mmCIF file of C-alpha atoms in Angstrom:
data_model
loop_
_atom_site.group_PDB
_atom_site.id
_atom_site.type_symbol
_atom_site.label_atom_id
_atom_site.label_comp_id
_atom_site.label_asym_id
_atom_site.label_seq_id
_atom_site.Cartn_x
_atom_site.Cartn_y
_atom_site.Cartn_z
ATOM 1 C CA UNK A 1 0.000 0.000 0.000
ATOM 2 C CA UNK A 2 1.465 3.412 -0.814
ATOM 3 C CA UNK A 3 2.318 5.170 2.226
ATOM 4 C CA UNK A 4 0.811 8.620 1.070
ATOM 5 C CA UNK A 5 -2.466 7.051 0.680
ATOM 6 C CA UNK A 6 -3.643 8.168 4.045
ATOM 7 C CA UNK A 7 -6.601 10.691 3.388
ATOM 8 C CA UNK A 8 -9.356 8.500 4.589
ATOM 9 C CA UNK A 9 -11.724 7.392 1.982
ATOM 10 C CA UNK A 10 -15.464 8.043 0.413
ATOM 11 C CA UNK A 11 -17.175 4.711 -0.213
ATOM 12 C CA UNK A 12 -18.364 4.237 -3.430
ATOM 13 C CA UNK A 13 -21.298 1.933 -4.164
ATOM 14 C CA UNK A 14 -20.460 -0.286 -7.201
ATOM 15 C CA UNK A 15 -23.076 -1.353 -10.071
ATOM 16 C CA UNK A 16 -23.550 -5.311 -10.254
ATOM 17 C CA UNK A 17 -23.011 -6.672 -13.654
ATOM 18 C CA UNK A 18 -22.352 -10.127 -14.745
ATOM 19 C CA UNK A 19 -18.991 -11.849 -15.946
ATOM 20 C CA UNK A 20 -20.029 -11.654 -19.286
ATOM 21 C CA UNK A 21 -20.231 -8.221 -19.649
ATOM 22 C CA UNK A 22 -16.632 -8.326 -17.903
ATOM 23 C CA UNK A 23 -15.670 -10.486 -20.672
ATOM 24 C CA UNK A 24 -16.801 -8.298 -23.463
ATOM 25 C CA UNK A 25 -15.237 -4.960 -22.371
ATOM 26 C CA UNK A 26 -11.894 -6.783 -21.420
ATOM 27 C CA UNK A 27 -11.704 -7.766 -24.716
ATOM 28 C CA UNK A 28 -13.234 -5.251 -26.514
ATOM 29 C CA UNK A 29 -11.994 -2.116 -24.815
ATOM 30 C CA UNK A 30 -8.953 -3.355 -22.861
ATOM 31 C CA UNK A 31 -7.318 -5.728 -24.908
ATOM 32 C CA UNK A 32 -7.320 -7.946 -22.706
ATOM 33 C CA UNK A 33 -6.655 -10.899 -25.051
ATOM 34 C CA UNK A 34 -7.669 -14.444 -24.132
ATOM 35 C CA UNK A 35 -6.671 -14.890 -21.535
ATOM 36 C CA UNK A 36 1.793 2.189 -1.475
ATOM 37 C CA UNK A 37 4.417 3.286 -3.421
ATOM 38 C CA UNK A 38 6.664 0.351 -2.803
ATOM 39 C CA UNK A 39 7.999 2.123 0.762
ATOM 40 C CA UNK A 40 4.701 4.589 1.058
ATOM 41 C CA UNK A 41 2.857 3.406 3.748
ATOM 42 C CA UNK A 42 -1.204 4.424 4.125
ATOM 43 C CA UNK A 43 -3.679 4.468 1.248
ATOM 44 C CA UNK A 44 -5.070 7.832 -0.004
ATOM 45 C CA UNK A 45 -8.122 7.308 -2.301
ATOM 46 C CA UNK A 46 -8.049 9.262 -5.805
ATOM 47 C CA UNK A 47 -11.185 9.016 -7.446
ATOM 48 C CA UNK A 48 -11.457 9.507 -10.981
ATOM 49 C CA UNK A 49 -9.124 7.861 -14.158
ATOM 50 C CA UNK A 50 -9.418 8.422 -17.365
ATOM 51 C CA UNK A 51 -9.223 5.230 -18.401
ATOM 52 C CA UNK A 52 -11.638 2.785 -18.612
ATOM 53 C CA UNK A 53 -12.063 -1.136 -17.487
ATOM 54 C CA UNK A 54 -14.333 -3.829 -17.359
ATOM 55 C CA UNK A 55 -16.467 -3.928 -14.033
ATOM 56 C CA UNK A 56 -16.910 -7.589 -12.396
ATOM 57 C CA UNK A 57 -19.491 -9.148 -10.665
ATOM 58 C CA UNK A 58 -19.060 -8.563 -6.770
ATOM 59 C CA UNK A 59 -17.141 -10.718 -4.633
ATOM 60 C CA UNK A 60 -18.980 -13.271 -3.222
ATOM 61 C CA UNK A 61 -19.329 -12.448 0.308
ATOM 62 C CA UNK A 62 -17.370 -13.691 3.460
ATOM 63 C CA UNK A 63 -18.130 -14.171 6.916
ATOM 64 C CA UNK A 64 -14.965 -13.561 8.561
ATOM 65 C CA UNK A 65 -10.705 -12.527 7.735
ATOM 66 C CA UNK A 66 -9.298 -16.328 8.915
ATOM 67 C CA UNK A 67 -5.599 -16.540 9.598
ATOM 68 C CA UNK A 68 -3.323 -16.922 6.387
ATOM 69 C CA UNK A 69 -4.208 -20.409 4.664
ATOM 70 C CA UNK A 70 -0.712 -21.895 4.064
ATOM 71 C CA UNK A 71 -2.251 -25.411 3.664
ATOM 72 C CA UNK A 72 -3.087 -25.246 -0.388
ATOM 73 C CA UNK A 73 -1.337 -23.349 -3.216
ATOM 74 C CA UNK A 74 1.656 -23.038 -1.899
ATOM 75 C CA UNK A 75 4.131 -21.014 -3.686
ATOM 76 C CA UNK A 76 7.660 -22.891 -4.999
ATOM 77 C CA UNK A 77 10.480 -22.231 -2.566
ATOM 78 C CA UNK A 78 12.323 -18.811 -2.713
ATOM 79 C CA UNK A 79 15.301 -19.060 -5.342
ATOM 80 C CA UNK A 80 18.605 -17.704 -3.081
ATOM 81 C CA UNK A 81 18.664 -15.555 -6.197
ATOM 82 C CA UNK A 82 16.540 -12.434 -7.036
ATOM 83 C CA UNK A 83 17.678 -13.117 -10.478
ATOM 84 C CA UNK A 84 16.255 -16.284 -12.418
ATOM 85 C CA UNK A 85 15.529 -17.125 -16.147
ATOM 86 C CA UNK A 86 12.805 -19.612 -17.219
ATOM 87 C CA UNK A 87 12.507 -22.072 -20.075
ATOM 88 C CA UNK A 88 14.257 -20.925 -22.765
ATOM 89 C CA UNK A 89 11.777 -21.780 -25.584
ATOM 90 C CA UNK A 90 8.740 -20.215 -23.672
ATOM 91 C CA UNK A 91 6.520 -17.743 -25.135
ATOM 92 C CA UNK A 92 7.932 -15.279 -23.163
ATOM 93 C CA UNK A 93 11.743 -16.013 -23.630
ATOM 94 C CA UNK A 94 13.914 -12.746 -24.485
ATOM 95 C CA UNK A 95 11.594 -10.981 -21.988
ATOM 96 C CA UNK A 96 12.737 -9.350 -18.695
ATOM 97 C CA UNK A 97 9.816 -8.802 -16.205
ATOM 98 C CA UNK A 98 11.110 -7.194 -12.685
ATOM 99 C CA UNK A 99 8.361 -8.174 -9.697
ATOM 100 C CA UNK A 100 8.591 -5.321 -6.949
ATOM 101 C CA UNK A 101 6.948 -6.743 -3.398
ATOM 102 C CA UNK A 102 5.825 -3.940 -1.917
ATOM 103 C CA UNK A 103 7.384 -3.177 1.732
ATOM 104 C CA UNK A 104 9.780 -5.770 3.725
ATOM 105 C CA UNK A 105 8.144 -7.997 6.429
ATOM 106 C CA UNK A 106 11.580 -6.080 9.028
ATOM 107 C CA UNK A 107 10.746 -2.360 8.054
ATOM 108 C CA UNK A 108 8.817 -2.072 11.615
ATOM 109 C CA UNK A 109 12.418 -3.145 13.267
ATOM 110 C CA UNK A 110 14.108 -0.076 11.503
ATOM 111 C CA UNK A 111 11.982 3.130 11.665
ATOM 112 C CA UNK A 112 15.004 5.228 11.666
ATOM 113 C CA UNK A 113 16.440 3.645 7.953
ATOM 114 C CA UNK A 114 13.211 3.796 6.390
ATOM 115 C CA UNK A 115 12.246 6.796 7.844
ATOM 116 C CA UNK A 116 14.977 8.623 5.870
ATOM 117 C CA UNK A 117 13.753 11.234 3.050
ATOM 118 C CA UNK A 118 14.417 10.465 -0.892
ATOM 119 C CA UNK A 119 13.975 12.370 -3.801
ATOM 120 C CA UNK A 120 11.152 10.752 -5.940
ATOM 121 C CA UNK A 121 12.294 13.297 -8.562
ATOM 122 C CA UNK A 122 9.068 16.068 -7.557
ATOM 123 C CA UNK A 123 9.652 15.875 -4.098
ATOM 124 C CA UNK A 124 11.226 14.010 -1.362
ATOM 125 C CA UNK A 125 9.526 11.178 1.177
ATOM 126 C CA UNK A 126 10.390 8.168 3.132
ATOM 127 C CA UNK A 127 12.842 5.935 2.249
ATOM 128 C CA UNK A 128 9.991 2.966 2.965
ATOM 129 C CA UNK A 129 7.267 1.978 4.805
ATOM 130 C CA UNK A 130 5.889 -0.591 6.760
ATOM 131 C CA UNK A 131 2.612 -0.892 5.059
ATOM 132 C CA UNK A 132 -0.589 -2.635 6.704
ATOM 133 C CA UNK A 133 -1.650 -5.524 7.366
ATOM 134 C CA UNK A 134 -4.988 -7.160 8.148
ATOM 135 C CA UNK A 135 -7.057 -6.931 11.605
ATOM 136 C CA UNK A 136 -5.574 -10.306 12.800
ATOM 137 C CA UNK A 137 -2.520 -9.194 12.293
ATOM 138 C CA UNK A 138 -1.056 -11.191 8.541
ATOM 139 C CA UNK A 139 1.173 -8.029 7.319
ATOM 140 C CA UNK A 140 0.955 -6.574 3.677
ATOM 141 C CA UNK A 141 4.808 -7.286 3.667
ATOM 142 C CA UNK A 142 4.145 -10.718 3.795
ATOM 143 C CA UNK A 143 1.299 -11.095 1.632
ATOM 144 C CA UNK A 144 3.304 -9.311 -0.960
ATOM 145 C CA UNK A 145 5.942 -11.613 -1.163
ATOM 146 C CA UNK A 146 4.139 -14.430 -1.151
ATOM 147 C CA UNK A 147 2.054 -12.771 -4.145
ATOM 148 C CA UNK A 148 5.620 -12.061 -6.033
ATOM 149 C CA UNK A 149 7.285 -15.864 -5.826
ATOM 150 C CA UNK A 150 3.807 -17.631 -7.262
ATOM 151 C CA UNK A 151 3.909 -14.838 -10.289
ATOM 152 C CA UNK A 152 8.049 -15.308 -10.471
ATOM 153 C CA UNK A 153 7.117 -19.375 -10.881
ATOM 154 C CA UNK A 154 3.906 -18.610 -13.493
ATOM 155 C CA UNK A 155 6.247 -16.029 -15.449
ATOM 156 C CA UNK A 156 9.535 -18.347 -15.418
ATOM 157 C CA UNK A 157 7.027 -21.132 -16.751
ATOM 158 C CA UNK A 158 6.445 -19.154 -19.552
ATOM 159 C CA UNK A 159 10.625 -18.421 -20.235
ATOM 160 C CA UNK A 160 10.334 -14.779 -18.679
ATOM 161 C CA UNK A 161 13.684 -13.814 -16.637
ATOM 162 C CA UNK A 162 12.509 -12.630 -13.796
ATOM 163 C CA UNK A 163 14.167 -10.177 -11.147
ATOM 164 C CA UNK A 164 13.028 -9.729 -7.341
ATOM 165 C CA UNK A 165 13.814 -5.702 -6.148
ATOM 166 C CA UNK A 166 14.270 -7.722 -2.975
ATOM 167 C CA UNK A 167 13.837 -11.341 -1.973
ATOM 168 C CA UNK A 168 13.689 -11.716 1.889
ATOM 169 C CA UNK A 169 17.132 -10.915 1.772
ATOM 170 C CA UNK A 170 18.077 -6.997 3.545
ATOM 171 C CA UNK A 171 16.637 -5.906 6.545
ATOM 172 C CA UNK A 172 14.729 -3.634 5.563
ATOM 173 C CA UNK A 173 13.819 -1.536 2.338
ATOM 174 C CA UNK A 174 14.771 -1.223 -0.203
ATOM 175 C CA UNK A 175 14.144 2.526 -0.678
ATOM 176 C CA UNK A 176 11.380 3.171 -3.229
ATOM 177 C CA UNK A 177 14.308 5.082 -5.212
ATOM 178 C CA UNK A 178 16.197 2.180 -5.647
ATOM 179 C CA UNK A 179 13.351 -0.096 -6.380
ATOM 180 C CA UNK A 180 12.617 1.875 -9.144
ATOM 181 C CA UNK A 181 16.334 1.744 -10.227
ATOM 182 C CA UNK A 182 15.999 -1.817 -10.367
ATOM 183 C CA UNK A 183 13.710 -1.910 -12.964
ATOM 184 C CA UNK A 184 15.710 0.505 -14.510
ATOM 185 C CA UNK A 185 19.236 -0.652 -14.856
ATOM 186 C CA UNK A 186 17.537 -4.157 -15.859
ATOM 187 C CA UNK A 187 16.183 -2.661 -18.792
ATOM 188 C CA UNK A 188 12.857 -4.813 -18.294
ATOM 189 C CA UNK A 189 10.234 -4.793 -20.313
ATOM 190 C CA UNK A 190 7.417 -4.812 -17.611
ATOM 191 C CA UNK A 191 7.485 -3.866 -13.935
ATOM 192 C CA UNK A 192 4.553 -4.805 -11.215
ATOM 193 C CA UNK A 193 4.890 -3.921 -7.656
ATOM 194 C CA UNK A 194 2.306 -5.716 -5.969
ATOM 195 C CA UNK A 195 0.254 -4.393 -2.812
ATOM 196 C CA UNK A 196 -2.412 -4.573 -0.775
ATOM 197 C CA UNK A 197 -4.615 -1.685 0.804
ATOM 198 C CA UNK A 198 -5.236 -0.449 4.193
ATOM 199 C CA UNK A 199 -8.820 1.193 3.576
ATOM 200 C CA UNK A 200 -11.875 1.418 6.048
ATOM 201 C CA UNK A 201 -14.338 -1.489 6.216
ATOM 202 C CA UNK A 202 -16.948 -1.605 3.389
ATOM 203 C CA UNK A 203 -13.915 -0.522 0.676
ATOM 204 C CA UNK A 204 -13.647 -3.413 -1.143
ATOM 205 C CA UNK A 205 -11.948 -4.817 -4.616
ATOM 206 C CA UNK A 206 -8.497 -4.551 -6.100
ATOM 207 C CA UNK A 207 -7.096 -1.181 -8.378
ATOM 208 C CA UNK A 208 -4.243 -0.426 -10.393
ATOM 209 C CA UNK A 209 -2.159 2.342 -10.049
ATOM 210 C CA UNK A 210 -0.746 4.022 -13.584
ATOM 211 C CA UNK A 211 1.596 6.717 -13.710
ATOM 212 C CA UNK A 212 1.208 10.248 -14.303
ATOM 213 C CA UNK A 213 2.479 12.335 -16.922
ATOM 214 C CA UNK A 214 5.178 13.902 -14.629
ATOM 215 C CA UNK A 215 8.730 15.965 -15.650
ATOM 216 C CA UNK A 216 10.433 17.719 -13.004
ATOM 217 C CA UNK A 217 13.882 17.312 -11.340
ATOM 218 C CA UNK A 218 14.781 13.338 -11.667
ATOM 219 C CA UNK A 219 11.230 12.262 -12.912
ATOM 220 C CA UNK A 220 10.471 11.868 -16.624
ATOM 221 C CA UNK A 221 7.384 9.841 -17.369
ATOM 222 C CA UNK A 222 6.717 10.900 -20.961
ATOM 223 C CA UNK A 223 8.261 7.849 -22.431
ATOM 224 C CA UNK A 224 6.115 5.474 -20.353
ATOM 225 C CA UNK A 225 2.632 6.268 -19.352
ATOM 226 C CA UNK A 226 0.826 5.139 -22.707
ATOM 227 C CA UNK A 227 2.929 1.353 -21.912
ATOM 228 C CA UNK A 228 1.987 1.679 -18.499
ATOM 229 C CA UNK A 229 -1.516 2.436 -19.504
ATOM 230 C CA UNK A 230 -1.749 -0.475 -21.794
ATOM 231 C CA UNK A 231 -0.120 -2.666 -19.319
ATOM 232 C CA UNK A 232 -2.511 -1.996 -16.196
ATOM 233 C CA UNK A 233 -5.570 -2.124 -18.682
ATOM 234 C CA UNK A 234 -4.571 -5.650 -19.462
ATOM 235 C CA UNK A 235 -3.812 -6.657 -16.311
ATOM 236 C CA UNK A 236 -7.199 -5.055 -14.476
ATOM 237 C CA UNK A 237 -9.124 -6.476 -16.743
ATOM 238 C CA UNK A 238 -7.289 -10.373 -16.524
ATOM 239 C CA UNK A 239 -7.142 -9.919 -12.494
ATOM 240 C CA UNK A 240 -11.107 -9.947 -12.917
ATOM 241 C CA UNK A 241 -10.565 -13.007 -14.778
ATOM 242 C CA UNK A 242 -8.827 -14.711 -12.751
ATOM 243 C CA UNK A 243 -10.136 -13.944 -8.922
ATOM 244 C CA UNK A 244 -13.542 -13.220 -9.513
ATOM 245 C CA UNK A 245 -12.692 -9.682 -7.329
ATOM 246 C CA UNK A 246 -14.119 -6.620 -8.328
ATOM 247 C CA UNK A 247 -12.208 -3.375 -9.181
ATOM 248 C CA UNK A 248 -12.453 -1.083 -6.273
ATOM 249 C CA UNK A 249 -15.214 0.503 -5.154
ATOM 250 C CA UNK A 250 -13.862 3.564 -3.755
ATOM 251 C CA UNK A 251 -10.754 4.604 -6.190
ATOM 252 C CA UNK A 252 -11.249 4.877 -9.682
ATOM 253 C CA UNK A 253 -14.736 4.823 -10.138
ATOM 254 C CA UNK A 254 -15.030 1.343 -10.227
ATOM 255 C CA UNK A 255 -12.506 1.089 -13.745
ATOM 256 C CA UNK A 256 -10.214 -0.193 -11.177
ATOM 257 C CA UNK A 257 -7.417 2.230 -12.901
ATOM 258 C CA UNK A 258 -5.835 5.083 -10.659
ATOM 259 C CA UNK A 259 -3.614 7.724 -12.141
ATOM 260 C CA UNK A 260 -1.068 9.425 -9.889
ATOM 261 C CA UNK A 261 2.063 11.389 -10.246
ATOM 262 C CA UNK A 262 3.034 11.469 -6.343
ATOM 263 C CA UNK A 263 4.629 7.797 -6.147
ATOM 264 C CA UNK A 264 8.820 7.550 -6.414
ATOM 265 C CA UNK A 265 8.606 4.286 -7.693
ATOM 266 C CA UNK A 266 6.574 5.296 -10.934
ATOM 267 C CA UNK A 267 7.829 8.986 -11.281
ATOM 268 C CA UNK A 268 11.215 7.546 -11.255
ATOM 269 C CA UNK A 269 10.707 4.812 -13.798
ATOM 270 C CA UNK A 270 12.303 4.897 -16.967
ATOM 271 C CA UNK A 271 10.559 1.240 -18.066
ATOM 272 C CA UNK A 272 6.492 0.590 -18.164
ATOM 273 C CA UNK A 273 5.484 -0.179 -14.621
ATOM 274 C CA UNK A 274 2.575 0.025 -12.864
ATOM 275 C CA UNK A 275 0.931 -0.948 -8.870
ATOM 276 C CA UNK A 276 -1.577 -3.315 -8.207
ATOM 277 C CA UNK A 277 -3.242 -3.036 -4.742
ATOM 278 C CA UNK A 278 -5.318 -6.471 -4.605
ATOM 279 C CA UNK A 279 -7.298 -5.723 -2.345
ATOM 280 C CA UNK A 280 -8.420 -4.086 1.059
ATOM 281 C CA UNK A 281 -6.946 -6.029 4.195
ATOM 282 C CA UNK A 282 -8.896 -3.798 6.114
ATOM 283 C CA UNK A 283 -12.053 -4.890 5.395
ATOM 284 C CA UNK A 284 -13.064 -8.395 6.707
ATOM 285 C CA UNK A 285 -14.669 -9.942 3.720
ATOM 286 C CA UNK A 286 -11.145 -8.864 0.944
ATOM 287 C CA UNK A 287 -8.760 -9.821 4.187
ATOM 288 C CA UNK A 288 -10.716 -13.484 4.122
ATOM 289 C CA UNK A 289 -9.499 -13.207 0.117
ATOM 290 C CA UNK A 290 -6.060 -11.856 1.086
ATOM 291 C CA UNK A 291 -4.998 -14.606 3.517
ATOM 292 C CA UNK A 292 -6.467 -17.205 1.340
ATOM 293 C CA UNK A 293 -3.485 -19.258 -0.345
ATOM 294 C CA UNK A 294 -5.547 -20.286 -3.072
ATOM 295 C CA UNK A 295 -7.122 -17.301 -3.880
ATOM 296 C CA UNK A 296 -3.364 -15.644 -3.736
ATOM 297 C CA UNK A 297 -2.394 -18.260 -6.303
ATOM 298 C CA UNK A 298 -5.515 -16.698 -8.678
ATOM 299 C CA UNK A 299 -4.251 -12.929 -7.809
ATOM 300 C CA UNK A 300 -0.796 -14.109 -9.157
ATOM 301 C CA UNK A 301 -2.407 -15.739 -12.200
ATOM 302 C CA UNK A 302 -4.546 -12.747 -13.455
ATOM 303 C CA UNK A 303 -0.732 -10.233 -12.624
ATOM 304 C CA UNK A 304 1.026 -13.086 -14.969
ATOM 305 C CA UNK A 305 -1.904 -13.379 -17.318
ATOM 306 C CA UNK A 306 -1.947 -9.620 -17.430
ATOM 307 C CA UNK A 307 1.797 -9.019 -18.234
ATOM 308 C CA UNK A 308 1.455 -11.999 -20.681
ATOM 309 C CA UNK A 309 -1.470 -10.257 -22.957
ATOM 310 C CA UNK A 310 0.709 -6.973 -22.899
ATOM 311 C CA UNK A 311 3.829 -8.703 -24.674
ATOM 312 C CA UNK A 312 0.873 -10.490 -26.810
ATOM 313 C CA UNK A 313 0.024 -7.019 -27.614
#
């Protein structure tokens, strides 16, 4: 969850449509094909995009947020390297996706380090955040890691090389400066950071986060926001697919698509990327979602099958 998301939110109400209307849009409008800034801790609700998505069914309701399911689904064991190739005749061999997990389960232990300001080329914030977590107490950190190794296995599958900004592997961090330099300096052809939101009970569904047009000091977005717009489209629309979650109902009036220009890592990106905030661990019936293992093996399928249509084209 970006950390500068902290204005508390308006509800929305969302419209109830069916999946086949979903269907329709994703692939007529979006493309979708067949098939908190990473260290910015609270979520501050932007309502309005101007781009456009397919709107889900709702969620099927919940009664309660259980503890993390770590029975089914579970995600292939963390490589000791944030750098690893997949098959080398896959459909997406030659390709270079970077996979940003938003926050580090240790920031809490180092307030100072992450506390520290960086220039996220319009202005200058923390270094990193801690991020939220649901009621019971299952961290964003942790969800967003074990989001990023099932898409690293899905997009390896495929022959994608895929690069961690961190793997478990630092204490804290890294600064949302250098994650964004990570993408960077790999030259990759897609960048996700994945998320989850910390949003008041009733906010529910998932939203991606584009980039603004931005130029000002180190920030230079011109170069990237139609990719980045193309990208999130694709993957909004797929992550519907794939979960069965709506797009949220209190950013982006309900296209799941937000548009900001006060995130470091996007500002500072030189290579498409874009946010995904899955959902609202706030709220009991998307935290019963979020802790699910098999439902974070779906959310990983509709990222990969998101980034997979946008190298389809």
């Amino acid at each position: 969850m970006p950390y500068d998301d902290s204005v508390s939110p308006t509800p929305h109400r969302r419209p109830l449509l069916v999946a086949a209307a979903l269907a329709a849009v994703c692939l007529s409008a979006a493309g979708c094909g067949a098939g908190g800034d990473s260290g910015e801790a609270q979520a501050r609700p932007r309502q309005g995009s101007s781009a456009t998505s397919a709107v889900p069914p709702s969620v099927p309701p919940s009664r309660s947020a259980p503890a993390p399911d770590k029975t089914s689904a579970s995600p292939p064991s963390a490589s000791p390297s944030k750098t690893t190739g997949g098959r080398a005749s896959g459909p997406l061999s030659g390709k270079t996706v970077v996979i940003d997990p938003g926050h580090n389960p240790n920031n809490h232990l180092h307030t100072r380090e992450i506390s520290r300001q960086v220039d996220i080329g319009t202005t200058h914030k923390e270094c990193d955040t801690t991020g939220t977590s649901t009621n019971s107490g299952y961290a964003e950190a942790q969800f967003t890691l074990d989001v990023s190794h099932r898409l690293r296995a899905l997009l390896q599958e495929q022959g994608a090389k895929v690069i961690l900004t961190y793997d478990n592997d630092r204490p804290y961090g890294p600064c949302v400066d250098e994650r964004a330099r990570i993408g960077n300096n790999a030259e990759a052809d897609a960048v996700v950071s994945v998320h989850a939101d910390g949003s008041a009970v009733g906010n529910r569904g998932f939203h991606v986060i584009l980039p603004a047009l931005v130029r000002g000091g180190a920030a230079d977005t011109s170069k990237i926001v139609d990719p980045s717009r193309d990208l999130g489209t694709r993957i909004a629309g797929l992550f519907v697919r794939a979960t069965g979650s709506a797009p949220s109902n209190y950013i982006g009036s309900n296209t799941g698509l937000d548009t900001r220009s006060d995130l470091g890592g996007l500002n500072l990106s030189t290579v498409p990327k874009v946010f995904i905030e899955c959902g609202n661990m706030r709220d009991p019936k998307d935290a019963a979602l979020l802790t699910s293992a098999g439902w974070r093996q779906k959310a990983a399928q509709g990222i990969a099958d998101g980034i997979t249509s946008y190298f389809n084209g």
